[in-house]
GROMACS .gro file of N, CA, C and O in nm:
model
  512
    1GLN      N    1  -1.952   0.533  -0.341
    1GLN     CA    2  -1.832   0.452  -0.346
    1GLN      C    3  -1.712   0.544  -0.358
    1GLN      O    4  -1.713   0.640  -0.435
    2MET      N    5  -1.609   0.513  -0.284
    2MET     CA    6  -1.494   0.599  -0.284
    2MET      C    7  -1.398   0.564  -0.398
    2MET      O    8  -1.394   0.451  -0.447
    3GLN      N    9  -1.320   0.663  -0.437
    3GLN     CA   10  -1.211   0.645  -0.531
    3GLN      C   11  -1.080   0.649  -0.453
    3GLN      O   12  -1.066   0.728  -0.359
    4LEU      N   13  -0.986   0.565  -0.493
    4LEU     CA   14  -0.854   0.564  -0.434
    4LEU      C   15  -0.754   0.608  -0.539
    4LEU      O   16  -0.754   0.554  -0.650
    5VAL      N   17  -0.672   0.706  -0.504
    5VAL     CA   18  -0.577   0.763  -0.598
    5VAL      C   19  -0.439   0.762  -0.536
    5VAL      O   20  -0.416   0.827  -0.434
    6GLU      N   21  -0.346   0.691  -0.599
    6GLU     CA   22  -0.209   0.685  -0.552
    6GLU      C   23  -0.128   0.800  -0.611
    6GLU      O   24  -0.154   0.845  -0.723
    7SER      N   25  -0.029   0.844  -0.537
    7SER     CA   26   0.064   0.944  -0.586
    7SER      C   27   0.198   0.925  -0.516
    7SER      O   28   0.209   0.850  -0.420
    8GLY      N   29   0.300   0.995  -0.565
    8GLY     CA   30   0.431   0.992  -0.502
    8GLY      C   31   0.533   0.907  -0.572
    8GLY      O   32   0.650   0.906  -0.533
    9GLY      N   33   0.492   0.834  -0.674
    9GLY     CA   34   0.587   0.755  -0.749
    9GLY      C   35   0.677   0.841  -0.835
    9GLY      O   36   0.658   0.962  -0.849
   10GLY      N   37   0.779   0.779  -0.890
   10GLY     CA   38   0.873   0.850  -0.974
   10GLY      C   39   1.002   0.775  -0.986
   10GLY      O   40   1.011   0.657  -0.953
   11LEU      N   41   1.104   0.845  -1.034
   11LEU     CA   42   1.236   0.788  -1.054
   11LEU      C   43   1.324   0.823  -0.936
   11LEU      O   44   1.333   0.940  -0.897
   12VAL      N   45   1.391   0.723  -0.880
   12VAL     CA   46   1.478   0.745  -0.766
   12VAL      C   47   1.602   0.658  -0.781
   12VAL      O   48   1.596   0.549  -0.839
   13GLN      N   49   1.714   0.707  -0.732
   13GLN     CA   50   1.838   0.631  -0.734
   13GLN      C   51   1.835   0.521  -0.628
   13GLN      O   52   1.771   0.535  -0.523
   14ALA      N   53   1.904   0.412  -0.657
   14ALA     CA   54   1.918   0.306  -0.558
   14ALA      C   55   1.972   0.363  -0.427
   14ALA      O   56   2.063   0.446  -0.427
   15GLY      N   57   1.915   0.318  -0.317
   15GLY     CA   58   1.951   0.369  -0.187
   15GLY      C   59   1.865   0.484  -0.139
   15GLY      O   60   1.871   0.521  -0.021
   16GLY      N   61   1.787   0.539  -0.228
   16GLY     CA   62   1.702   0.651  -0.194
   16GLY      C   63   1.570   0.609  -0.133
   16GLY      O   64   1.545   0.491  -0.109
   17SER      N   65   1.485   0.708  -0.110
   17SER     CA   66   1.357   0.686  -0.045
   17SER      C   67   1.245   0.756  -0.120
   17SER      O   68   1.266   0.856  -0.188
   18LEU      N   69   1.126   0.702  -0.107
   18LEU     CA   70   1.005   0.764  -0.157
   18LEU      C   71   0.894   0.739  -0.057
   18LEU      O   72   0.895   0.638   0.014
   19ARG      N   73   0.798   0.829  -0.054
   19ARG     CA   74   0.677   0.807   0.022
   19ARG      C   75   0.558   0.813  -0.072
   19ARG      O   76   0.533   0.916  -0.136
   20LEU      N   77   0.487   0.703  -0.080
   20LEU     CA   78   0.367   0.696  -0.161
   20LEU      C   79   0.246   0.733  -0.077
   20LEU      O   80   0.240   0.705   0.043
   21SER      N   81   0.147   0.794  -0.141
   21SER     CA   82   0.023   0.829  -0.076
   21SER      C   83  -0.094   0.767  -0.151
   21SER      O   84  -0.090   0.752  -0.273
   22CYS      N   85  -0.196   0.731  -0.078
   22CYS     CA   86  -0.320   0.679  -0.135
   22CYS      C   87  -0.434   0.757  -0.072
   22CYS      O   88  -0.465   0.738   0.046
   23ALA      N   89  -0.495   0.844  -0.150
   23ALA     CA   90  -0.599   0.932  -0.101
   23ALA      C   91  -0.737   0.883  -0.143
   23ALA      O   92  -0.758   0.848  -0.259
   24ALA      N   93  -0.828   0.883  -0.049
   24ALA     CA   94  -0.968   0.852  -0.076
   24ALA      C   95  -1.041   0.980  -0.110
   24ALA      O   96  -1.026   1.081  -0.041
   25SER      N   97  -1.121   0.977  -0.215
   25SER     CA   98  -1.185   1.099  -0.263
   25SER      C   99  -1.299   1.147  -0.175
   25SER      O  100  -1.328   1.265  -0.171
   26GLU      N  101  -1.365   1.055  -0.106
   26GLU     CA  102  -1.477   1.090  -0.022
   26GLU      C  103  -1.503   0.978   0.077
   26GLU      O  104  -1.443   0.871   0.069
   27GLY      N  105  -1.592   1.003   0.170
   27GLY     CA  106  -1.625   0.903   0.269
   27GLY      C  107  -1.519   0.893   0.376
   27GLY      O  108  -1.445   0.988   0.404
   28THR      N  109  -1.511   0.776   0.436
   28THR     CA  110  -1.414   0.752   0.542
   28THR      C  111  -1.345   0.619   0.520
   28THR      O  112  -1.402   0.526   0.464
   29ILE      N  113  -1.220   0.612   0.560
   29ILE     CA  114  -1.146   0.487   0.557
   29ILE      C  115  -1.120   0.436   0.698
   29ILE      O  116  -1.045   0.340   0.716
   30ARG      N  117  -1.182   0.495   0.796
   30ARG     CA  118  -1.151   0.466   0.935
   30ARG      C  119  -1.163   0.318   0.969
   30ARG      O  120  -1.082   0.265   1.046
   31ASN      N  121  -1.264   0.252   0.916
   31ASN     CA  122  -1.288   0.112   0.950
   31ASN      C  123  -1.237   0.013   0.846
   31ASN      O  124  -1.264  -0.106   0.856
   32TYR      N  125  -1.165   0.063   0.747
   32TYR     CA  126  -1.114  -0.024   0.642
   32TYR      C  127  -0.972  -0.068   0.673
   32TYR      O  128  -0.889   0.014   0.714
   33ALA      N  129  -0.945  -0.194   0.651
   33ALA     CA  130  -0.806  -0.235   0.639
   33ALA      C  131  -0.754  -0.186   0.504
   33ALA      O  132  -0.820  -0.202   0.402
   34MET      N  133  -0.638  -0.124   0.506
   34MET     CA  134  -0.578  -0.072   0.384
   34MET      C  135  -0.452  -0.150   0.353
   34MET      O  136  -0.381  -0.195   0.444
   35ALA      N  137  -0.422  -0.162   0.225
   35ALA     CA  138  -0.309  -0.243   0.184
   35ALA      C  139  -0.241  -0.183   0.063
   35ALA      O  140  -0.300  -0.106  -0.013
   36TRP      N  141  -0.116  -0.220   0.047
   36TRP     CA  142  -0.038  -0.189  -0.072
   36TRP      C  143   0.004  -0.319  -0.140
   36TRP      O  144   0.044  -0.415  -0.073
   37PHE      N  145  -0.007  -0.320  -0.272
   37PHE     CA  146   0.043  -0.428  -0.356
   37PHE      C  147   0.135  -0.367  -0.460
   37PHE      O  148   0.136  -0.245  -0.481
   38ARG      N  149   0.212  -0.451  -0.526
   38ARG     CA  150   0.294  -0.402  -0.636
   38ARG      C  151   0.302  -0.506  -0.746
   38ARG      O  152   0.285  -0.626  -0.723
   39GLN      N  153   0.329  -0.458  -0.866
   39GLN     CA  154   0.339  -0.545  -0.981
   39GLN      C  155   0.454  -0.498  -1.069
   39GLN      O  156   0.448  -0.389  -1.127
   40ALA      N  157   0.556  -0.580  -1.077
   40ALA     CA  158   0.669  -0.552  -1.163
   40ALA      C  159   0.638  -0.599  -1.305
   40ALA      O  160   0.552  -0.685  -1.325
   41PRO      N  161   0.706  -0.544  -1.404
   41PRO     CA  162   0.679  -0.584  -1.543
   41PRO      C  163   0.693  -0.735  -1.563
   41PRO      O  164   0.792  -0.795  -1.524
   42GLY      N  165   0.590  -0.795  -1.621
   42GLY     CA  166   0.592  -0.937  -1.650
   42GLY      C  167   0.572  -1.028  -1.531
   42GLY      O  168   0.586  -1.150  -1.545
   43LYS      N  169   0.540  -0.972  -1.414
   43LYS     CA  170   0.524  -1.052  -1.295
   43LYS      C  171   0.385  -1.035  -1.235
   43LYS      O  172   0.310  -0.945  -1.273
   44GLU      N  173   0.352  -1.122  -1.141
   44GLU     CA  174   0.223  -1.117  -1.075
   44GLU      C  175   0.218  -1.001  -0.976
   44GLU      O  176   0.321  -0.956  -0.924
   45ARG      N  177   0.097  -0.953  -0.951
   45ARG     CA  178   0.077  -0.855  -0.847
   45ARG      C  179   0.092  -0.923  -0.711
   45ARG      O  180   0.030  -1.026  -0.685
   46THR      N  181   0.174  -0.865  -0.626
   46THR     CA  182   0.207  -0.927  -0.499
   46THR      C  183   0.180  -0.834  -0.382
   46THR      O  184   0.183  -0.712  -0.396
   47PHE      N  185   0.158  -0.894  -0.268
   47PHE     CA  186   0.129  -0.821  -0.145
   47PHE      C  187   0.252  -0.751  -0.093
   47PHE      O  188   0.362  -0.807  -0.092
   48VAL      N  189   0.233  -0.628  -0.046
   48VAL     CA  190   0.341  -0.550   0.012
   48VAL      C  191   0.321  -0.528   0.162
   48VAL      O  192   0.406  -0.563   0.243
   49ALA      N  193   0.208  -0.469   0.199
   49ALA     CA  194   0.186  -0.433   0.339
   49ALA      C  195   0.038  -0.408   0.364
   49ALA      O  196  -0.037  -0.371   0.273
   50THR      N  197  -0.003  -0.425   0.489
   50THR     CA  198  -0.140  -0.400   0.531
   50THR      C  199  -0.139  -0.327   0.664
   50THR      O  200  -0.053  -0.351   0.748
   51ILE      N  201  -0.237  -0.241   0.683
   51ILE     CA  202  -0.258  -0.177   0.812
   51ILE      C  203  -0.404  -0.197   0.851
   51ILE      O  204  -0.495  -0.184   0.769
   52SER      N  205  -0.427  -0.230   0.977
   52SER     CA  206  -0.562  -0.256   1.025
   52SER      C  207  -0.643  -0.127   1.027
   52SER      O  208  -0.591  -0.016   1.019
   53GLY      N  209  -0.775  -0.144   1.039
   53GLY     CA  210  -0.862  -0.028   1.043
   53GLY      C  211  -0.831   0.068   1.156
   53GLY      O  212  -0.844   0.190   1.140
   54SER      N  213  -0.787   0.015   1.268
   54SER     CA  214  -0.752   0.099   1.383
   54SER      C  215  -0.619   0.170   1.365
   54SER      O  216  -0.590   0.265   1.437
   55GLY      N  217  -0.536   0.120   1.274
   55GLY     CA  218  -0.402   0.172   1.258
   55GLY      C  219  -0.303   0.118   1.359
   55GLY      O  220  -0.186   0.158   1.356
   56ARG      N  221  -0.346   0.028   1.444
   56ARG     CA  222  -0.261  -0.021   1.552
   56ARG      C  223  -0.184  -0.147   1.516
   56ARG      O  224  -0.100  -0.191   1.595
   57SER      N  225  -0.213  -0.205   1.402
   57SER     CA  226  -0.149  -0.329   1.362
   57SER      C  227  -0.107  -0.319   1.216
   57SER      O  228  -0.184  -0.271   1.133
   58THR      N  229   0.013  -0.366   1.186
   58THR     CA  230   0.063  -0.368   1.050
   58THR      C  231   0.122  -0.504   1.019
   58THR      O  232   0.162  -0.579   1.108
   59HIS      N  233   0.128  -0.537   0.891
   59HIS     CA  234   0.185  -0.661   0.846
   59HIS      C  235   0.254  -0.637   0.712
   59HIS      O  236   0.202  -0.564   0.628
   60TYR      N  237   0.370  -0.698   0.694
   60TYR     CA  238   0.451  -0.676   0.575
   60TYR      C  239   0.490  -0.807   0.509
   60TYR      O  240   0.506  -0.909   0.577
   61ALA      N  241   0.507  -0.801   0.379
   61ALA     CA  242   0.574  -0.911   0.313
   61ALA      C  243   0.712  -0.929   0.376
   61ALA      O  244   0.782  -0.831   0.403
   62HIS      N  245   0.749  -1.054   0.400
   62HIS     CA  246   0.870  -1.080   0.476
   62HIS      C  247   0.993  -1.013   0.417
   62HIS      O  248   1.077  -0.959   0.490
   63SER      N  249   1.005  -1.016   0.286
   63SER     CA  250   1.123  -0.962   0.222
   63SER      C  251   1.134  -0.811   0.232
   63SER      O  252   1.242  -0.754   0.211
   64LEU      N  253   1.025  -0.744   0.264
   64LEU     CA  254   1.022  -0.598   0.269
   64LEU      C  255   1.024  -0.543   0.411
   64LEU      O  256   1.045  -0.422   0.430
   65LYS      N  257   1.001  -0.627   0.507
   65LYS     CA  258   0.996  -0.582   0.646
   65LYS      C  259   1.129  -0.520   0.684
   65LYS      O  260   1.235  -0.577   0.662
   66GLY      N  261   1.121  -0.401   0.743
   66GLY     CA  262   1.241  -0.329   0.783
   66GLY      C  263   1.277  -0.215   0.689
   66GLY      O  264   1.345  -0.121   0.731
   67ARG      N  265   1.236  -0.223   0.564
   67ARG     CA  266   1.261  -0.116   0.468
   67ARG      C  267   1.137  -0.033   0.439
   67ARG      O  268   1.148   0.085   0.410
   68PHE      N  269   1.020  -0.097   0.443
   68PHE     CA  270   0.895  -0.029   0.411
   68PHE      C  271   0.812  -0.012   0.537
   68PHE      O  272   0.811  -0.099   0.625
   69THR      N  273   0.739   0.100   0.544
   69THR     CA  274   0.651   0.127   0.656
   69THR      C  275   0.517   0.178   0.605
   69THR      O  276   0.512   0.275   0.529
   70ILE      N  277   0.410   0.113   0.647
   70ILE     CA  278   0.276   0.157   0.611
   70ILE      C  279   0.217   0.235   0.728
   70ILE      O  280   0.239   0.201   0.845
   71SER      N  281   0.143   0.340   0.697
   71SER     CA  282   0.077   0.420   0.800
   71SER      C  283  -0.051   0.478   0.742
   71SER      O  284  -0.076   0.468   0.621
   72ARG      N  285  -0.131   0.539   0.828
   72ARG     CA  286  -0.256   0.597   0.780
   72ARG      C  287  -0.291   0.721   0.860
   72ARG      O  288  -0.255   0.734   0.976
   73ASP      N  289  -0.365   0.809   0.796
   73ASP     CA  290  -0.418   0.929   0.858
   73ASP      C  291  -0.565   0.934   0.818
   73ASP      O  292  -0.598   0.973   0.706
   74ASP      N  293  -0.652   0.893   0.909
   74ASP     CA  294  -0.793   0.882   0.874
   74ASP      C  295  -0.863   1.017   0.864
   74ASP      O  296  -0.967   1.028   0.799
   75VAL      N  297  -0.807   1.120   0.928
   75VAL     CA  298  -0.863   1.253   0.912
   75VAL      C  299  -0.839   1.302   0.770
   75VAL      O  300  -0.929   1.358   0.705
   76LYS      N  301  -0.718   1.280   0.719
   76LYS     CA  302  -0.686   1.316   0.581
   76LYS      C  303  -0.733   1.212   0.481
   76LYS      O  304  -0.721   1.234   0.360
   77LYS      N  305  -0.781   1.100   0.530
   77LYS     CA  306  -0.829   0.990   0.445
   77LYS      C  307  -0.719   0.944   0.350
   77LYS      O  308  -0.742   0.921   0.231
   78THR      N  309  -0.601   0.928   0.405
   78THR     CA  310  -0.484   0.894   0.326
   78THR      C  311  -0.404   0.782   0.393
   78THR      O  312  -0.387   0.783   0.514
   79THR      N  313  -0.359   0.689   0.312
   79THR     CA  314  -0.271   0.582   0.354
   79THR      C  315  -0.136   0.602   0.288
   79THR      O  316  -0.128   0.639   0.171
   80TYR      N  317  -0.028   0.577   0.362
   80TYR     CA  318   0.106   0.603   0.314
   80TYR      C  319   0.189   0.476   0.309
   80TYR      O  320   0.166   0.381   0.384
   81LEU      N  321   0.287   0.477   0.222
   81LEU     CA  322   0.389   0.373   0.221
   81LEU      C  323   0.524   0.442   0.210
   81LEU      O  324   0.558   0.498   0.106
   82GLN      N  325   0.599   0.440   0.319
   82GLN     CA  326   0.734   0.494   0.321
   82GLN      C  327   0.830   0.384   0.277
   82GLN      O  328   0.832   0.276   0.337
   83MET      N  329   0.907   0.411   0.174
   83MET     CA  330   0.999   0.314   0.118
   83MET      C  331   1.141   0.367   0.130
   83MET      O  332   1.173   0.472   0.074
   84ASN      N  333   1.225   0.295   0.200
   84ASN     CA  334   1.364   0.333   0.222
   84ASN      C  335   1.458   0.230   0.162
   84ASN      O  336   1.421   0.116   0.136
   85SER      N  337   1.582   0.272   0.143
   85SER     CA  338   1.687   0.183   0.092
   85SER      C  339   1.641   0.110  -0.033
   85SER      O  340   1.656  -0.011  -0.046
   86LEU      N  341   1.587   0.184  -0.126
   86LEU     CA  342   1.530   0.124  -0.246
   86LEU      C  343   1.636   0.060  -0.333
   86LEU      O  344   1.749   0.110  -0.343
   87VAL      N  345   1.598  -0.050  -0.396
   87VAL     CA  346   1.684  -0.123  -0.487
   87VAL      C  347   1.611  -0.139  -0.619
   87VAL      O  348   1.488  -0.127  -0.625
   88PRO      N  349   1.683  -0.164  -0.728
   88PRO     CA  350   1.616  -0.176  -0.858
   88PRO      C  351   1.504  -0.280  -0.861
   88PRO      O  352   1.408  -0.264  -0.937
   89GLU      N  353   1.515  -0.383  -0.780
   89GLU     CA  354   1.412  -0.486  -0.775
   89GLU      C  355   1.280  -0.435  -0.718
   89GLU      O  356   1.177  -0.503  -0.729
   90ASP      N  357   1.280  -0.316  -0.658
   90ASP     CA  358   1.157  -0.255  -0.610
   90ASP      C  359   1.079  -0.186  -0.721
   90ASP      O  360   0.967  -0.139  -0.698
   91THR      N  361   1.136  -0.176  -0.839
   91THR     CA  362   1.068  -0.113  -0.951
   91THR      C  363   0.938  -0.186  -0.982
   91THR      O  364   0.938  -0.307  -1.007
   92ALA      N  365   0.828  -0.113  -0.980
   92ALA     CA  366   0.697  -0.173  -1.002
   92ALA      C  367   0.592  -0.064  -1.003
   92ALA      O  368   0.618   0.050  -0.963
   93VAL      N  369   0.473  -0.099  -1.047
   93VAL     CA  370   0.356  -0.017  -1.024
   93VAL      C  371   0.302  -0.054  -0.887
   93VAL      O  372   0.278  -0.172  -0.859
   94TYR      N  373   0.283   0.045  -0.803
   94TYR     CA  374   0.234   0.023  -0.667
   94TYR      C  375   0.088   0.062  -0.659
   94TYR      O  376   0.049   0.172  -0.700
   95TYR      N  377   0.008  -0.028  -0.604
   95TYR     CA  378  -0.136  -0.010  -0.594
   95TYR      C  379  -0.179  -0.007  -0.447
   95TYR      O  380  -0.131  -0.088  -0.368
   96CYS      N  381  -0.271   0.082  -0.414
   96CYS     CA  382  -0.334   0.073  -0.284
   96CYS      C  383  -0.473   0.013  -0.300
   96CYS      O  384  -0.533   0.018  -0.407
   97ALA      N  385  -0.522  -0.046  -0.192
   97ALA     CA  386  -0.651  -0.113  -0.195
   97ALA      C  387  -0.713  -0.112  -0.057
   97ALA      O  388  -0.643  -0.100   0.043
   98ALA      N  389  -0.844  -0.125  -0.054
   98ALA     CA  390  -0.920  -0.123   0.071
   98ALA      C  391  -1.000  -0.251   0.086
   98ALA      O  392  -1.061  -0.298  -0.010
   99ASP      N  393  -1.001  -0.304   0.207
   99ASP     CA  394  -1.079  -0.421   0.242
   99ASP      C  395  -1.187  -0.378   0.340
   99ASP      O  396  -1.158  -0.351   0.457
  100LEU      N  397  -1.310  -0.371   0.294
  100LEU     CA  398  -1.421  -0.328   0.378
  100LEU      C  399  -1.475  -0.438   0.467
  100LEU      O  400  -1.544  -0.410   0.565
  101LYS      N  401  -1.446  -0.561   0.433
  101LYS     CA  402  -1.512  -0.675   0.499
  101LYS      C  403  -1.444  -0.721   0.626
  101LYS      O  404  -1.507  -0.786   0.709
  102SER      N  405  -1.318  -0.691   0.639
  102SER     CA  406  -1.241  -0.744   0.749
  102SER      C  407  -1.267  -0.667   0.878
  102SER      O  408  -1.267  -0.544   0.879
  103GLY      N  409  -1.288  -0.742   0.984
  103GLY     CA  410  -1.294  -0.685   1.116
  103GLY      C  411  -1.179  -0.729   1.202
  103GLY      O  412  -1.187  -0.723   1.325
  104ARG      N  413  -1.072  -0.773   1.137
  104ARG     CA  414  -0.956  -0.825   1.209
  104ARG      C  415  -0.894  -0.719   1.298
  104ARG      O  416  -0.867  -0.608   1.252
  105PRO      N  417  -0.867  -0.752   1.422
  105PRO     CA  418  -0.794  -0.657   1.507
  105PRO      C  419  -0.646  -0.649   1.472
  105PRO      O  420  -0.581  -0.551   1.506
  106GLU      N  421  -0.595  -0.752   1.407
  106GLU     CA  422  -0.456  -0.754   1.364
  106GLU      C  423  -0.447  -0.760   1.213
  106GLU      O  424  -0.526  -0.828   1.147
  107ALA      N  425  -0.352  -0.688   1.159
  107ALA     CA  426  -0.328  -0.693   1.016
  107ALA      C  427  -0.264  -0.825   0.978
  107ALA      O  428  -0.178  -0.876   1.049
  108VAL      N  429  -0.306  -0.879   0.865
  108VAL     CA  430  -0.252  -1.004   0.813
  108VAL      C  431  -0.225  -0.986   0.665
  108VAL      O  432  -0.271  -0.890   0.602
  109ALA      N  433  -0.151  -1.078   0.608
  109ALA     CA  434  -0.129  -1.077   0.464
  109ALA      C  435  -0.263  -1.092   0.392
  109ALA      O  436  -0.346  -1.174   0.430
  110LEU      N  437  -0.282  -1.012   0.289
  110LEU     CA  438  -0.405  -1.015   0.212
  110LEU      C  439  -0.377  -1.056   0.069
  110LEU      O  440  -0.266  -1.040   0.019
  111SER      N  441  -0.481  -1.108   0.005
  111SER     CA  442  -0.471  -1.146  -0.135
  111SER      C  443  -0.562  -1.057  -0.218
  111SER      O  444  -0.648  -0.987  -0.165
  112ILE      N  445  -0.545  -1.062  -0.348
  112ILE     CA  446  -0.622  -0.975  -0.436
  112ILE      C  447  -0.773  -0.992  -0.418
  112ILE      O  448  -0.845  -0.892  -0.411
  113PRO      N  449  -0.826  -1.115  -0.408
  113PRO     CA  450  -0.972  -1.129  -0.388
  113PRO      C  451  -1.025  -1.070  -0.259
  113PRO      O  452  -1.145  -1.049  -0.247
  114ASP      N  453  -0.939  -1.046  -0.161
  114ASP     CA  454  -0.982  -0.987  -0.035
  114ASP      C  455  -1.020  -0.840  -0.049
  114ASP      O  456  -1.093  -0.787   0.034
  115MET      N  457  -0.970  -0.775  -0.151
  115MET     CA  458  -0.982  -0.630  -0.160
  115MET      C  459  -1.108  -0.588  -0.234
  115MET      O  460  -1.149  -0.650  -0.333
  116ASP      N  461  -1.171  -0.480  -0.186
  116ASP     CA  462  -1.295  -0.431  -0.243
  116ASP      C  463  -1.277  -0.311  -0.335
  116ASP      O  464  -1.356  -0.293  -0.429
  117TYR      N  465  -1.178  -0.228  -0.309
  117TYR     CA  466  -1.151  -0.110  -0.390
  117TYR      C  467  -1.004  -0.104  -0.422
  117TYR      O  468  -0.919  -0.135  -0.338
  118TRP      N  469  -0.973  -0.059  -0.543
  118TRP     CA  470  -0.836  -0.047  -0.591
  118TRP      C  471  -0.812   0.090  -0.651
  118TRP      O  472  -0.899   0.146  -0.718
  119GLY      N  473  -0.693   0.142  -0.628
  119GLY     CA  474  -0.648   0.255  -0.705
  119GLY      C  475  -0.591   0.209  -0.838
  119GLY      O  476  -0.580   0.089  -0.866
  120LYS      N  477  -0.553   0.304  -0.921
  120LYS     CA  478  -0.500   0.271  -1.054
  120LYS      C  479  -0.349   0.257  -1.056
  120LYS      O  480  -0.294   0.219  -1.159
  121GLY      N  481  -0.284   0.286  -0.947
  121GLY     CA  482  -0.142   0.261  -0.936
  121GLY      C  483  -0.055   0.383  -0.960
  121GLY      O  484  -0.095   0.478  -1.027
  122THR      N  485   0.065   0.377  -0.906
  122THR     CA  486   0.167   0.478  -0.931
  122THR      C  487   0.300   0.407  -0.956
  122THR      O  488   0.334   0.311  -0.886
  123LEU      N  489   0.373   0.451  -1.056
  123LEU     CA  490   0.494   0.382  -1.098
  123LEU      C  491   0.614   0.429  -1.017
  123LEU      O  492   0.640   0.549  -1.006
  124VAL      N  493   0.687   0.333  -0.964
  124VAL     CA  494   0.814   0.359  -0.896
  124VAL      C  495   0.924   0.294  -0.978
  124VAL      O  496   0.919   0.173  -1.006
  125THR      N  497   1.023   0.372  -1.015
  125THR     CA  498   1.138   0.321  -1.090
  125THR      C  499   1.264   0.352  -1.012
  125THR      O  500   1.292   0.468  -0.981
  126VAL      N  501   1.339   0.248  -0.981
  126VAL     CA  502   1.463   0.262  -0.905
  126VAL      C  503   1.579   0.232  -0.998
  126VAL      O  504   1.590   0.122  -1.052
  127SER      N  505   1.664   0.329  -1.017
  127SER     CA  506   1.777   0.314  -1.107
  127SER      C  507   1.903   0.279  -1.028
  127SER      O  508   1.918   0.316  -0.912
  128SER      N  509   1.994   0.210  -1.095
  128SER     CA  510   2.120   0.172  -1.033
  128SER      C  511   2.231   0.269  -1.067
  128SER      O  512   2.337   0.268  -1.007
   0.00000   0.00000   0.00000
């Protein structure tokens, strides 16, 4: 079973950018749909973005589309989330997750029960 480890979080000024990484410790993620979720203090964990196993299809939460970009490098076994034009409301713990069961050719919004593996999260804090 693989481990997923997020990195790249930290403190950033509003308007700035960060790139988060989610590295798999072993095995392959080639056939997995990968996703990012986030959880702000006192709020539910919510869907951010998904990329299909092929890497050819992506899907974003509507409010984030245009600012965030999900990508993957299956040779490096790493999934990325590029976050631009950050605002304080983006402050949250960001989690990556893998869905082994999906054979969808297109990425779609995913829910927590869809995911088979989770990382422990990385904290992003956006200051004003």
